[in-house]
PDB file of N, CA and C in Angstrom:
ATOM      1  N   MET D 148       0.124 -46.085 129.101  1.00 54.00           N
ATOM      2  CA  MET D 148       1.433 -46.361 129.157  1.00 54.00           C
ATOM      3  C   MET D 148       1.480 -46.655 130.705  1.00 54.00           C
ATOM      4  N   LYS D 149       2.395 -49.179 130.704  1.00 53.00           N
ATOM      5  CA  LYS D 149       2.150 -48.911 131.949  1.00 53.00           C
ATOM      6  C   LYS D 149       4.119 -49.364 132.138  1.00 53.00           C
ATOM      7  N   ILE D 150       4.661 -49.218 133.243  1.00 56.00           N
ATOM      8  CA  ILE D 150       5.602 -49.005 133.811  1.00 56.00           C
ATOM      9  C   ILE D 150       5.433 -49.978 134.899  1.00 56.00           C
ATOM     10  N   GLN D 151       6.348 -51.309 135.497  1.00 61.00           N
ATOM     11  CA  GLN D 151       6.096 -52.084 136.932  1.00 61.00           C
ATOM     12  C   GLN D 151       4.789 -51.910 137.036  1.00 61.00           C
ATOM     13  N   GLY D 152       3.475 -52.214 136.670  1.00 63.00           N
ATOM     14  CA  GLY D 152       2.475 -52.153 136.320  1.00 63.00           C
ATOM     15  C   GLY D 152       1.931 -51.145 137.407  1.00 63.00           C
ATOM     16  N   LYS D 153       2.161 -49.929 137.100  1.00 63.00           N
ATOM     17  CA  LYS D 153       2.244 -48.786 137.213  1.00 63.00           C
ATOM     18  C   LYS D 153       1.955 -47.703 135.585  1.00 63.00           C
ATOM     19  N   PHE D 154       0.740 -47.077 135.816  1.00 60.00           N
ATOM     20  CA  PHE D 154       0.510 -46.019 135.003  1.00 60.00           C
ATOM     21  C   PHE D 154       1.001 -44.595 134.929  1.00 60.00           C
ATOM     22  N   TRP D 155       1.890 -44.463 133.941  1.00 69.00           N
ATOM     23  CA  TRP D 155       3.151 -42.828 134.083  1.00 69.00           C
ATOM     24  C   TRP D 155       2.053 -42.340 133.137  1.00 69.00           C
ATOM     25  N   VAL D 156       1.618 -42.657 132.073  1.00 75.00           N
ATOM     26  CA  VAL D 156       1.370 -41.428 130.376  1.00 75.00           C
ATOM     27  C   VAL D 156       0.214 -41.967 129.903  1.00 75.00           C
ATOM     28  N   GLN D 157      -0.910 -40.806 130.072  1.00 77.00           N
ATOM     29  CA  GLN D 157      -1.786 -41.043 128.611  1.00 77.00           C
ATOM     30  C   GLN D 157      -1.627 -39.442 127.883  1.00 77.00           C
ATOM     31  N   LEU D 158      -1.726 -39.809 126.701  1.00 80.00           N
ATOM     32  CA  LEU D 158      -2.125 -38.804 125.776  1.00 80.00           C
ATOM     33  C   LEU D 158      -3.045 -39.561 124.520  1.00 80.00           C
ATOM     34  N   VAL D 159      -4.138 -38.674 124.298  1.00 86.00           N
ATOM     35  CA  VAL D 159      -4.974 -39.020 123.178  1.00 86.00           C
ATOM     36  C   VAL D 159      -4.573 -38.547 121.923  1.00 86.00           C
ATOM     37  N   PHE D 160      -5.619 -39.667 120.852  1.00 91.00           N
ATOM     38  CA  PHE D 160      -6.283 -38.297 119.914  1.00 91.00           C
ATOM     39  C   PHE D 160      -7.571 -38.272 119.943  1.00 91.00           C
ATOM     40  N   PHE D 161      -8.238 -36.713 119.786  1.00 91.00           N
ATOM     41  CA  PHE D 161      -8.897 -36.784 119.908  1.00 91.00           C
ATOM     42  C   PHE D 161      -9.962 -35.567 118.727  1.00 91.00           C
ATOM     43  N   GLU D 162     -10.835 -35.373 118.754  1.00 93.00           N
ATOM     44  CA  GLU D 162     -11.376 -34.459 117.528  1.00 93.00           C
ATOM     45  C   GLU D 162     -11.278 -34.629 115.901  1.00 93.00           C
ATOM     46  N   ILE D 163     -11.485 -36.275 115.622  1.00 93.00           N
ATOM     47  CA  ILE D 163     -10.781 -36.386 114.346  1.00 93.00           C
ATOM     48  C   ILE D 163     -11.499 -36.180 113.581  1.00 93.00           C
ATOM     49  N   ALA D 164     -11.318 -35.332 112.808  1.00 96.00           N
ATOM     50  CA  ALA D 164     -11.861 -35.237 111.624  1.00 96.00           C
ATOM     51  C   ALA D 164     -11.367 -35.805 110.386  1.00 96.00           C
ATOM     52  N   PRO D 165     -11.867 -37.285 109.755  1.00 94.00           N
ATOM     53  CA  PRO D 165     -11.396 -37.905 108.951  1.00 94.00           C
ATOM     54  C   PRO D 165     -11.550 -37.253 107.179  1.00 94.00           C
ATOM     55  N   ASP D 166     -12.727 -36.489 107.160  1.00 96.00           N
ATOM     56  CA  ASP D 166     -12.885 -35.600 105.867  1.00 96.00           C
ATOM     57  C   ASP D 166     -12.101 -34.919 105.619  1.00 96.00           C
ATOM     58  N   LEU D 167     -11.310 -34.007 107.039  1.00 96.00           N
ATOM     59  CA  LEU D 167     -10.609 -33.036 106.736  1.00 96.00           C
ATOM     60  C   LEU D 167      -9.044 -32.990 106.957  1.00 96.00           C
ATOM     61  N   ARG D 168      -8.968 -34.497 106.886  1.00 97.00           N
ATOM     62  CA  ARG D 168      -7.475 -35.157 107.376  1.00 97.00           C
ATOM     63  C   ARG D 168      -7.024 -34.567 109.244  1.00 97.00           C
ATOM     64  N   ARG D 169      -7.887 -34.641 109.971  1.00 97.00           N
ATOM     65  CA  ARG D 169      -7.543 -33.082 110.845  1.00 97.00           C
ATOM     66  C   ARG D 169      -7.817 -34.129 112.304  1.00 97.00           C
ATOM     67  N   LEU D 170      -6.676 -33.472 113.333  1.00 96.00           N
ATOM     68  CA  LEU D 170      -7.320 -34.324 114.265  1.00 96.00           C
ATOM     69  C   LEU D 170      -6.247 -33.901 115.743  1.00 96.00           C
ATOM     70  N   GLU D 171      -6.613 -33.750 117.108  1.00 95.00           N
ATOM     71  CA  GLU D 171      -6.029 -32.486 118.176  1.00 95.00           C
ATOM     72  C   GLU D 171      -5.080 -34.235 118.897  1.00 95.00           C
ATOM     73  N   ILE D 172      -4.418 -33.810 119.299  1.00 92.00           N
ATOM     74  CA  ILE D 172      -3.261 -33.924 120.338  1.00 92.00           C
ATOM     75  C   ILE D 172      -4.161 -33.459 121.996  1.00 92.00           C
ATOM     76  N   GLY D 173      -4.438 -34.449 123.153  1.00 87.00           N
ATOM     77  CA  GLY D 173      -4.511 -33.582 124.237  1.00 87.00           C
ATOM     78  C   GLY D 173      -4.827 -34.863 125.588  1.00 87.00           C
ATOM     79  N   TYR D 174      -5.588 -34.303 126.435  1.00 84.00           N
ATOM     80  CA  TYR D 174      -5.607 -34.966 127.554  1.00 84.00           C
ATOM     81  C   TYR D 174      -4.303 -35.946 128.170  1.00 84.00           C
ATOM     82  N   THR D 175      -3.170 -35.250 127.694  1.00 83.00           N
ATOM     83  CA  THR D 175      -1.764 -35.605 128.308  1.00 83.00           C
ATOM     84  C   THR D 175      -1.689 -35.749 129.686  1.00 83.00           C
ATOM     85  N   TRP D 176      -1.747 -36.736 130.461  1.00 82.00           N
ATOM     86  CA  TRP D 176      -1.259 -37.125 131.935  1.00 82.00           C
ATOM     87  C   TRP D 176      -0.172 -37.857 132.144  1.00 82.00           C
ATOM     88  N   TYR D 177       1.247 -36.986 133.020  1.00 81.00           N
ATOM     89  CA  TYR D 177       2.358 -38.150 133.553  1.00 81.00           C
ATOM     90  C   TYR D 177       2.128 -37.702 134.686  1.00 81.00           C
ATOM     91  N   ALA D 178       2.748 -39.174 135.192  1.00 81.00           N
ATOM     92  CA  ALA D 178       3.482 -39.183 136.136  1.00 81.00           C
ATOM     93  C   ALA D 178       4.313 -37.451 137.331  1.00 81.00           C
ATOM     94  N   LYS D 179       4.057 -37.379 138.333  1.00 80.00           N
ATOM     95  CA  LYS D 179       5.243 -36.314 138.212  1.00 80.00           C
ATOM     96  C   LYS D 179       6.296 -36.499 138.503  1.00 80.00           C
ATOM     97  N   SER D 180       6.948 -37.608 138.398  1.00 79.00           N
ATOM     98  CA  SER D 180       8.665 -38.331 138.055  1.00 79.00           C
ATOM     99  C   SER D 180       8.498 -38.104 136.481  1.00 79.00           C
ATOM    100  N   PHE D 181       7.608 -37.998 135.845  1.00 78.00           N
ATOM    101  CA  PHE D 181       8.064 -38.152 134.173  1.00 78.00           C
ATOM    102  C   PHE D 181       7.570 -36.321 133.848  1.00 78.00           C
ATOM    103  N   GLN D 182       7.136 -35.533 134.455  1.00 79.00           N
ATOM    104  CA  GLN D 182       7.148 -34.345 134.017  1.00 79.00           C
ATOM    105  C   GLN D 182       8.155 -33.758 133.722  1.00 79.00           C
ATOM    106  N   ARG D 183       8.314 -32.405 133.363  1.00 80.00           N
ATOM    107  CA  ARG D 183       9.300 -32.005 133.294  1.00 80.00           C
ATOM    108  C   ARG D 183      11.003 -32.847 132.812  1.00 80.00           C
ATOM    109  N   THR D 184      10.590 -34.495 131.692  1.00 82.00           N
ATOM    110  CA  THR D 184      11.536 -35.069 131.047  1.00 82.00           C
ATOM    111  C   THR D 184      11.800 -35.416 129.747  1.00 82.00           C
ATOM    112  N   HIS D 185      12.311 -35.881 129.226  1.00 84.00           N
ATOM    113  CA  HIS D 185      12.674 -36.404 127.622  1.00 84.00           C
ATOM    114  C   HIS D 185      11.180 -37.365 126.705  1.00 84.00           C
ATOM    115  N   VAL D 186      10.474 -37.531 128.260  1.00 81.00           N
ATOM    116  CA  VAL D 186       9.090 -38.242 128.540  1.00 81.00           C
ATOM    117  C   VAL D 186       8.198 -37.458 127.442  1.00 81.00           C
ATOM    118  N   ASN D 187       7.996 -36.460 127.678  1.00 80.00           N
ATOM    119  CA  ASN D 187       6.922 -35.811 126.555  1.00 80.00           C
ATOM    120  C   ASN D 187       6.939 -35.769 125.530  1.00 80.00           C
ATOM    121  N   THR D 188       8.753 -34.870 125.012  1.00 83.00           N
ATOM    122  CA  THR D 188       9.250 -35.007 123.630  1.00 83.00           C
ATOM    123  C   THR D 188       8.844 -36.010 123.278  1.00 83.00           C
ATOM    124  N   ASN D 189       9.017 -37.282 123.730  1.00 87.00           N
ATOM    125  CA  ASN D 189       9.642 -38.639 123.022  1.00 87.00           C
ATOM    126  C   ASN D 189       8.147 -38.750 122.467  1.00 87.00           C
ATOM    127  N   CYS D 190       7.296 -38.702 123.479  1.00 85.00           N
ATOM    128  CA  CYS D 190       5.874 -38.934 123.315  1.00 85.00           C
ATOM    129  C   CYS D 190       4.667 -38.365 121.985  1.00 85.00           C
ATOM    130  N   LYS D 191       4.910 -36.796 121.856  1.00 87.00           N
ATOM    131  CA  LYS D 191       4.581 -36.558 121.203  1.00 87.00           C
ATOM    132  C   LYS D 191       5.407 -36.524 119.848  1.00 87.00           C
ATOM    133  N   TYR D 192       6.391 -36.748 119.672  1.00 92.00           N
ATOM    134  CA  TYR D 192       6.775 -36.983 118.681  1.00 92.00           C
ATOM    135  C   TYR D 192       6.501 -38.270 117.799  1.00 92.00           C
ATOM    136  N   LEU D 193       6.684 -39.356 118.465  1.00 92.00           N
ATOM    137  CA  LEU D 193       6.203 -40.480 118.358  1.00 92.00           C
ATOM    138  C   LEU D 193       4.421 -40.197 117.479  1.00 92.00           C
ATOM    139  N   LEU D 194       3.497 -39.436 118.580  1.00 92.00           N
ATOM    140  CA  LEU D 194       2.360 -39.565 117.881  1.00 92.00           C
ATOM    141  C   LEU D 194       1.869 -38.494 116.561  1.00 92.00           C
ATOM    142  N   LEU D 195       2.867 -37.713 116.744  1.00 95.00           N
ATOM    143  CA  LEU D 195       2.921 -36.819 115.289  1.00 95.00           C
ATOM    144  C   LEU D 195       3.188 -37.308 114.360  1.00 95.00           C
ATOM    145  N   GLU D 196       4.456 -38.291 114.225  1.00 96.00           N
ATOM    146  CA  GLU D 196       4.707 -39.334 113.527  1.00 96.00           C
ATOM    147  C   GLU D 196       4.048 -39.938 113.008  1.00 96.00           C
ATOM    148  N   TYR D 197       3.216 -40.716 113.676  1.00 95.00           N
ATOM    149  CA  TYR D 197       2.010 -41.658 113.670  1.00 95.00           C
ATOM    150  C   TYR D 197       0.980 -40.307 112.685  1.00 95.00           C
ATOM    151  N   ALA D 198       0.695 -39.357 113.169  1.00 96.00           N
ATOM    152  CA  ALA D 198      -0.401 -38.672 112.864  1.00 96.00           C
ATOM    153  C   ALA D 198      -0.404 -38.455 111.107  1.00 96.00           C
ATOM    154  N   PHE D 199       0.917 -38.035 110.721  1.00 97.00           N
ATOM    155  CA  PHE D 199       1.553 -37.670 109.284  1.00 97.00           C
ATOM    156  C   PHE D 199       1.561 -38.531 108.726  1.00 97.00           C
ATOM    157  N   GLU D 200       1.965 -40.257 109.020  1.00 97.00           N
ATOM    158  CA  GLU D 200       2.963 -40.557 108.377  1.00 97.00           C
ATOM    159  C   GLU D 200       2.007 -41.749 108.072  1.00 97.00           C
ATOM    160  N   LYS D 201       1.355 -42.068 108.637  1.00 96.00           N
ATOM    161  CA  LYS D 201       0.567 -43.532 108.873  1.00 96.00           C
ATOM    162  C   LYS D 201      -1.404 -43.103 108.541  1.00 96.00           C
ATOM    163  N   LEU D 202      -1.610 -41.968 109.537  1.00 95.00           N
ATOM    164  CA  LEU D 202      -3.121 -41.564 109.197  1.00 95.00           C
ATOM    165  C   LEU D 202      -3.315 -40.991 107.732  1.00 95.00           C
ATOM    166  N   GLN D 203      -2.034 -40.138 107.685  1.00 96.00           N
ATOM    167  CA  GLN D 203      -1.874 -39.198 106.578  1.00 96.00           C
ATOM    168  C   GLN D 203      -2.718 -37.595 107.053  1.00 96.00           C
ATOM    169  N   ALA D 204      -2.646 -36.995 107.862  1.00 97.00           N
ATOM    170  CA  ALA D 204      -3.147 -36.164 108.735  1.00 97.00           C
ATOM    171  C   ALA D 204      -3.072 -34.844 107.956  1.00 97.00           C
ATOM    172  N   ASN D 205      -3.486 -34.085 107.496  1.00 97.00           N
ATOM    173  CA  ASN D 205      -3.116 -32.764 107.466  1.00 97.00           C
ATOM    174  C   ASN D 205      -2.559 -31.562 108.121  1.00 97.00           C
ATOM    175  N   THR D 206      -3.797 -32.031 109.180  1.00 97.00           N
ATOM    176  CA  THR D 206      -3.506 -30.777 110.429  1.00 97.00           C
ATOM    177  C   THR D 206      -3.332 -31.583 111.724  1.00 97.00           C
ATOM    178  N   VAL D 207      -2.486 -31.290 112.460  1.00 97.00           N
ATOM    179  CA  VAL D 207      -2.510 -31.727 114.261  1.00 97.00           C
ATOM    180  C   VAL D 207      -2.753 -30.607 115.252  1.00 97.00           C
ATOM    181  N   VAL D 208      -3.593 -30.382 115.966  1.00 95.00           N
ATOM    182  CA  VAL D 208      -3.231 -29.864 116.536  1.00 95.00           C
ATOM    183  C   VAL D 208      -2.844 -29.912 118.193  1.00 95.00           C
ATOM    184  N   LEU D 209      -2.605 -29.266 118.967  1.00 92.00           N
ATOM    185  CA  LEU D 209      -1.636 -29.648 120.193  1.00 92.00           C
ATOM    186  C   LEU D 209      -2.506 -28.813 121.272  1.00 92.00           C
ATOM    187  N   ARG D 210      -3.650 -29.503 122.103  1.00 90.00           N
ATOM    188  CA  ARG D 210      -4.160 -28.777 122.861  1.00 90.00           C
ATOM    189  C   ARG D 210      -4.388 -28.790 124.074  1.00 90.00           C
ATOM    190  N   THR D 211      -4.646 -27.828 124.776  1.00 89.00           N
ATOM    191  CA  THR D 211      -3.979 -27.304 125.923  1.00 89.00           C
ATOM    192  C   THR D 211      -5.266 -26.723 127.370  1.00 89.00           C
ATOM    193  N   ASP D 212      -5.566 -26.704 128.180  1.00 89.00           N
ATOM    194  CA  ASP D 212      -6.081 -26.307 128.727  1.00 89.00           C
ATOM    195  C   ASP D 212      -5.777 -24.617 129.048  1.00 89.00           C
ATOM    196  N   ILE D 213      -6.785 -23.408 128.793  1.00 92.00           N
ATOM    197  CA  ILE D 213      -6.657 -21.917 128.378  1.00 92.00           C
ATOM    198  C   ILE D 213      -5.867 -22.211 130.486  1.00 92.00           C
ATOM    199  N   PHE D 214      -5.690 -22.688 131.756  1.00 94.00           N
ATOM    200  CA  PHE D 214      -5.356 -22.125 132.773  1.00 94.00           C
ATOM    201  C   PHE D 214      -4.318 -23.528 132.730  1.00 94.00           C
ATOM    202  N   ASN D 215      -3.544 -24.005 131.803  1.00 87.00           N
ATOM    203  CA  ASN D 215      -2.805 -24.891 132.349  1.00 87.00           C
ATOM    204  C   ASN D 215      -1.202 -24.054 131.828  1.00 87.00           C
ATOM    205  N   PHE D 216      -1.055 -23.105 132.070  1.00 90.00           N
ATOM    206  CA  PHE D 216       0.389 -22.521 131.730  1.00 90.00           C
ATOM    207  C   PHE D 216       1.636 -23.153 131.683  1.00 90.00           C
ATOM    208  N   LYS D 217       1.725 -24.282 132.438  1.00 83.00           N
ATOM    209  CA  LYS D 217       3.418 -25.071 132.404  1.00 83.00           C
ATOM    210  C   LYS D 217       2.973 -25.625 130.934  1.00 83.00           C
ATOM    211  N   SER D 218       2.090 -26.446 130.886  1.00 82.00           N
ATOM    212  CA  SER D 218       1.365 -26.913 129.348  1.00 82.00           C
ATOM    213  C   SER D 218       1.789 -26.400 127.779  1.00 82.00           C
ATOM    214  N   GLN D 219       1.293 -25.018 128.353  1.00 85.00           N
ATOM    215  CA  GLN D 219       1.508 -23.571 127.338  1.00 85.00           C
ATOM    216  C   GLN D 219       2.698 -23.353 127.072  1.00 85.00           C
ATOM    217  N   ARG D 220       3.317 -23.405 127.828  1.00 85.00           N
ATOM    218  CA  ARG D 220       4.837 -22.860 127.582  1.00 85.00           C
ATOM    219  C   ARG D 220       6.070 -24.122 127.440  1.00 85.00           C
ATOM    220  N   ALA D 221       5.306 -25.393 127.601  1.00 77.00           N
ATOM    221  CA  ALA D 221       6.140 -26.393 126.762  1.00 77.00           C
ATOM    222  C   ALA D 221       6.008 -26.372 125.582  1.00 77.00           C
ATOM    223  N   ILE D 222       4.929 -26.382 125.104  1.00 77.00           N
ATOM    224  CA  ILE D 222       4.684 -26.857 123.428  1.00 77.00           C
ATOM    225  C   ILE D 222       4.434 -25.514 122.688  1.00 77.00           C
TER     226      ILE D 222
END
């Protein structure tokens, strides 16, 4: 997503398994100025809403790196 011509957030769906109606959310990156704000909560909510309501997913996994302790605590 861009604001004033600068990228500030990236979130992606990946490991999509349509036959199982399963997908993962990850590869999340936020500009430092948006870390630890409401932005992450709102973005994740919108992705979860889309996954469950529009894509009819049964399972959505939030993935983070094994060494990314800040993200693990946030999840």
